[in-house]
mmCIF file of C-alpha atoms in Angstrom:
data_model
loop_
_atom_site.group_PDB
_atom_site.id
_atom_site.type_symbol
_atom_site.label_atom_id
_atom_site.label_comp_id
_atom_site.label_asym_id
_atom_site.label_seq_id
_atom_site.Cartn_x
_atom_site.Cartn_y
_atom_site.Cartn_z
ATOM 1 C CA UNK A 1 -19.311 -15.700 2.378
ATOM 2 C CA UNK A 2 -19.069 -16.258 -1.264
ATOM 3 C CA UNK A 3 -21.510 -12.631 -1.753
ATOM 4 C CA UNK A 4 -18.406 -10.722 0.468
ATOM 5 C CA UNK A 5 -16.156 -12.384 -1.113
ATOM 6 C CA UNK A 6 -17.300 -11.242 -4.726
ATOM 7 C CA UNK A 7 -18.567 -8.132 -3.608
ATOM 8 C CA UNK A 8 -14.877 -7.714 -2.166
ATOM 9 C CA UNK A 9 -13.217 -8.468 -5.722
ATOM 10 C CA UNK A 10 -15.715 -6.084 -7.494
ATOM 11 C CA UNK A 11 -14.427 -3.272 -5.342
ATOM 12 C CA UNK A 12 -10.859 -4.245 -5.581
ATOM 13 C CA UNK A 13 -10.893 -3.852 -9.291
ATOM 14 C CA UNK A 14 -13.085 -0.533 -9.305
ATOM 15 C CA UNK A 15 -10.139 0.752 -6.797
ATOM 16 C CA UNK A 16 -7.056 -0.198 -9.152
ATOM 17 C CA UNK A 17 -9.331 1.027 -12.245
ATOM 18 C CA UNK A 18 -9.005 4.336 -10.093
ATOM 19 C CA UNK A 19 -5.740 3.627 -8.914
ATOM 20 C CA UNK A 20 -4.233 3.338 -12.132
ATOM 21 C CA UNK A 21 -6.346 6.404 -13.762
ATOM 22 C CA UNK A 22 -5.927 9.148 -10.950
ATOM 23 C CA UNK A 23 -1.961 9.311 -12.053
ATOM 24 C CA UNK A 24 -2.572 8.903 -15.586
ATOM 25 C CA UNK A 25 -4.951 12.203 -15.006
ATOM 26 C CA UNK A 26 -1.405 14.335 -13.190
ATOM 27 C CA UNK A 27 0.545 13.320 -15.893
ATOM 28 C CA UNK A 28 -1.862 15.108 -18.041
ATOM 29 C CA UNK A 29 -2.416 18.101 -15.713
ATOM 30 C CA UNK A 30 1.164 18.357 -15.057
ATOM 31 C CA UNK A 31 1.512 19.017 -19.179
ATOM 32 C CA UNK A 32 -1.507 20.974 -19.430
ATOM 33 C CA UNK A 33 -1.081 25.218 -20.169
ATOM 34 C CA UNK A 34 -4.604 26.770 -20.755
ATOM 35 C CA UNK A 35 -6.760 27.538 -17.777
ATOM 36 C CA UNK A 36 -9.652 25.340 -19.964
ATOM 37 C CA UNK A 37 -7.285 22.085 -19.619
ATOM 38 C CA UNK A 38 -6.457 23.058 -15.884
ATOM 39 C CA UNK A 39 -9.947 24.026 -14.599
ATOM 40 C CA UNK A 40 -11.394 20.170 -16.083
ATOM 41 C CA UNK A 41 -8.214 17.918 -14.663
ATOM 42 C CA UNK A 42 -9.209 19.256 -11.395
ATOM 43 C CA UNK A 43 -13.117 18.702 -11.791
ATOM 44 C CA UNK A 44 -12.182 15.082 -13.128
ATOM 45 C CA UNK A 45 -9.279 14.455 -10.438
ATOM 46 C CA UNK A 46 -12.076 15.381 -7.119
ATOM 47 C CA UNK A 47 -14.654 13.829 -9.318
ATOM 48 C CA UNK A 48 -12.375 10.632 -9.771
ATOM 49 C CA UNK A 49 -10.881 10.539 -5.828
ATOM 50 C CA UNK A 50 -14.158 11.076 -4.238
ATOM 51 C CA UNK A 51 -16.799 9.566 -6.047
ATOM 52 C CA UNK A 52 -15.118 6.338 -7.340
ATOM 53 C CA UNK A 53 -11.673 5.891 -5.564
ATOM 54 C CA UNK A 54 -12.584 6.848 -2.264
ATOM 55 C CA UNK A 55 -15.959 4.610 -2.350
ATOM 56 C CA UNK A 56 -13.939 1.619 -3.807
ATOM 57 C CA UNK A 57 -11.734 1.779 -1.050
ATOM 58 C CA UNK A 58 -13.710 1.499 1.854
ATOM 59 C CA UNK A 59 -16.193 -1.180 0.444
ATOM 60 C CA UNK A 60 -12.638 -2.912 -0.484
ATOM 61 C CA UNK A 61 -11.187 -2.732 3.090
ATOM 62 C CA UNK A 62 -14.441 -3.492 4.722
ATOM 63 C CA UNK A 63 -15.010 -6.629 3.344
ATOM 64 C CA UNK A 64 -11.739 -7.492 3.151
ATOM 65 C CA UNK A 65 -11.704 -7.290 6.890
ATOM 66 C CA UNK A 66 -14.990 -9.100 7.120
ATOM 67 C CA UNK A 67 -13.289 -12.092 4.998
ATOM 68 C CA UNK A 68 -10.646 -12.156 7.030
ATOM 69 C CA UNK A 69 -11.724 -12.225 10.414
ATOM 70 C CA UNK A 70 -14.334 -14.958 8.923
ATOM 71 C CA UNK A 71 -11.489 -16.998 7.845
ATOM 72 C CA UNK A 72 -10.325 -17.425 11.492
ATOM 73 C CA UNK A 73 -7.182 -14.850 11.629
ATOM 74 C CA UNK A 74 -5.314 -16.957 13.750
ATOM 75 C CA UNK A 75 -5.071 -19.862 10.821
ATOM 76 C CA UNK A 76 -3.928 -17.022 8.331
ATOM 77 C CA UNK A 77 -1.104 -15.119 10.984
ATOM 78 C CA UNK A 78 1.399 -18.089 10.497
ATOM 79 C CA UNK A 79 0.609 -17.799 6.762
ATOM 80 C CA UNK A 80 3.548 -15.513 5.485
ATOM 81 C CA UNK A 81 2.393 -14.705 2.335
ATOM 82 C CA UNK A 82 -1.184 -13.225 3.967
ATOM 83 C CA UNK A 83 1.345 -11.161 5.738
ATOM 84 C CA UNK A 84 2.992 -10.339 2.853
ATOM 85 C CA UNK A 85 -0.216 -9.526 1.224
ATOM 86 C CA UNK A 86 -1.485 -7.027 3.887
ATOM 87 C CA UNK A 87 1.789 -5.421 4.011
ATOM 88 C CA UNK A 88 1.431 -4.439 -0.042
ATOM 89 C CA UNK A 89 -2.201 -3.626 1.241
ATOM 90 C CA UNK A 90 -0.525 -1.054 3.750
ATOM 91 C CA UNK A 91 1.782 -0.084 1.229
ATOM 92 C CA UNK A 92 -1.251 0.563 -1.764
ATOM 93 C CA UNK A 93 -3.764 2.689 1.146
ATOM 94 C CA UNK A 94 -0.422 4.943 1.430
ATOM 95 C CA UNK A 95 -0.503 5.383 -2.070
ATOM 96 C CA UNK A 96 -3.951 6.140 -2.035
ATOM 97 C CA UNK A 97 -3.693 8.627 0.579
ATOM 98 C CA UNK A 98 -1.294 10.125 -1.035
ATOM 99 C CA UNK A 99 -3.541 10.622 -4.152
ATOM 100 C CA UNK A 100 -5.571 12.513 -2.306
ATOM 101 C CA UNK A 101 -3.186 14.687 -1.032
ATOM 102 C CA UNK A 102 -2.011 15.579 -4.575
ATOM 103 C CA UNK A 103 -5.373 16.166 -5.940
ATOM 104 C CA UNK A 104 -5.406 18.824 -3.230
ATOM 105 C CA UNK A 105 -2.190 20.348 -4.248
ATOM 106 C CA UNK A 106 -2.979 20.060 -7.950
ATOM 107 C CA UNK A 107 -6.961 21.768 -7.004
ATOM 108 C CA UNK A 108 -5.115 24.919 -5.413
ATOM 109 C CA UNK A 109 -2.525 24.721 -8.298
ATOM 110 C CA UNK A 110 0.804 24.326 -5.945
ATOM 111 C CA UNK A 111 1.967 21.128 -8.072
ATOM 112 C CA UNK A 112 5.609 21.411 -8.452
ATOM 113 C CA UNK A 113 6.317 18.093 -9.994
ATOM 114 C CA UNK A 114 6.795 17.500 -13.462
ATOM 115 C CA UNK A 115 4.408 14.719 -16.105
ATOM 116 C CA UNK A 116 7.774 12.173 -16.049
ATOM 117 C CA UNK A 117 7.213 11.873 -12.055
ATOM 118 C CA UNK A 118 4.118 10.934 -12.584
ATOM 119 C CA UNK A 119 5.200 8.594 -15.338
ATOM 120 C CA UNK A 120 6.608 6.914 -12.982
ATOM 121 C CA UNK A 121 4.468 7.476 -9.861
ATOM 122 C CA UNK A 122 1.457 5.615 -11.619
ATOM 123 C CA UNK A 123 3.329 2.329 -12.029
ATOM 124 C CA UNK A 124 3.317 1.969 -8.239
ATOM 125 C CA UNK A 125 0.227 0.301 -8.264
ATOM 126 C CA UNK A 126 0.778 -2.042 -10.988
ATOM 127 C CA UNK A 127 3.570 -3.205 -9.191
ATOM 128 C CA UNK A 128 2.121 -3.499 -5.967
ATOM 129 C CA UNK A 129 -0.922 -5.410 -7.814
ATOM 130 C CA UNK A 130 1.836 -7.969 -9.220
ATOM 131 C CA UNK A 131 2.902 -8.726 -6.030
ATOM 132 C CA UNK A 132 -0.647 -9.013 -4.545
ATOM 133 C CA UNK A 133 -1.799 -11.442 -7.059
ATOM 134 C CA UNK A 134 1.194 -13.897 -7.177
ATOM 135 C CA UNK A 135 1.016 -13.786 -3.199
ATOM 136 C CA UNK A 136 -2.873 -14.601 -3.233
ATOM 137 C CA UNK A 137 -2.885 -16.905 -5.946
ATOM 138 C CA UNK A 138 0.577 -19.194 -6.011
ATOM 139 C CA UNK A 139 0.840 -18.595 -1.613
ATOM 140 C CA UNK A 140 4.891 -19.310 -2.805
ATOM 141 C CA UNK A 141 5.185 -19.247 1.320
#
């Protein structure tokens, strides 16, 4: 369990590595001008999404559901902060999703947003990540 359990973590931080870089890259897009600048956020964007987000995120849920169901789900359901935790869980795979979604609207250049919205938009995570950890680590309920 220990192997799952590290194998989980490795993917978890790979995922918020992406997570955290995916927005970083609109922000940048968002500013860019030239068709040079343009034509390489979206090669880095589908590169980024698909080959290291999307990856990270399935290895992450499926061994987070294989640690879970190990850990005999009906001790954890009365735990409130596990519920907690899987909520922000819910809440992060939107976000994810989501990511996608814009690199498709950035690839066929229909991005209508400006770089300060995704100032913003790429704290989500780090947020949500907060909350994770303290719930995970401190269990305050």
């Amino acid at each position: 369990m220990l192997w799952i359990k590290a194998i989980h973590l490795i993917s978890v931080i790979t995922w918020f590595a992406a997570l955290f870089y995916l927005p970083r890259l609109f922000v940048y897009h968002a500013m860019a001008e030239d068709e040079i600048s343009i034509e390489r956020f979206k090669i880095m964007e589908r590169k980024l999404y698909r080959g290291i987000m999307m990856p990270s995120f399935i290895i992450t849920t499926l061994m987070g559901l294989w640690l879970l169901q190990s850990y005999a789900w009906e001790v954890y359901s009365s735990q409130y902060w596990l519920q907690l935790k899987l909520l922000l869980v819910v809440f992060l795979i939107i976000y994810h999703f989501y990511c996608g979604h814009l690199v498709s609207v950035f690839a066929i250049d229909k991005n209508t947003r400006s770089h300060t919205f995704y100032r913003w938009f790429n704290e989500i995570p780090v947020l949500i990540l907060i909350g994770i950890i303290i719930l995970v680590v401190v269990k305050p309920f």
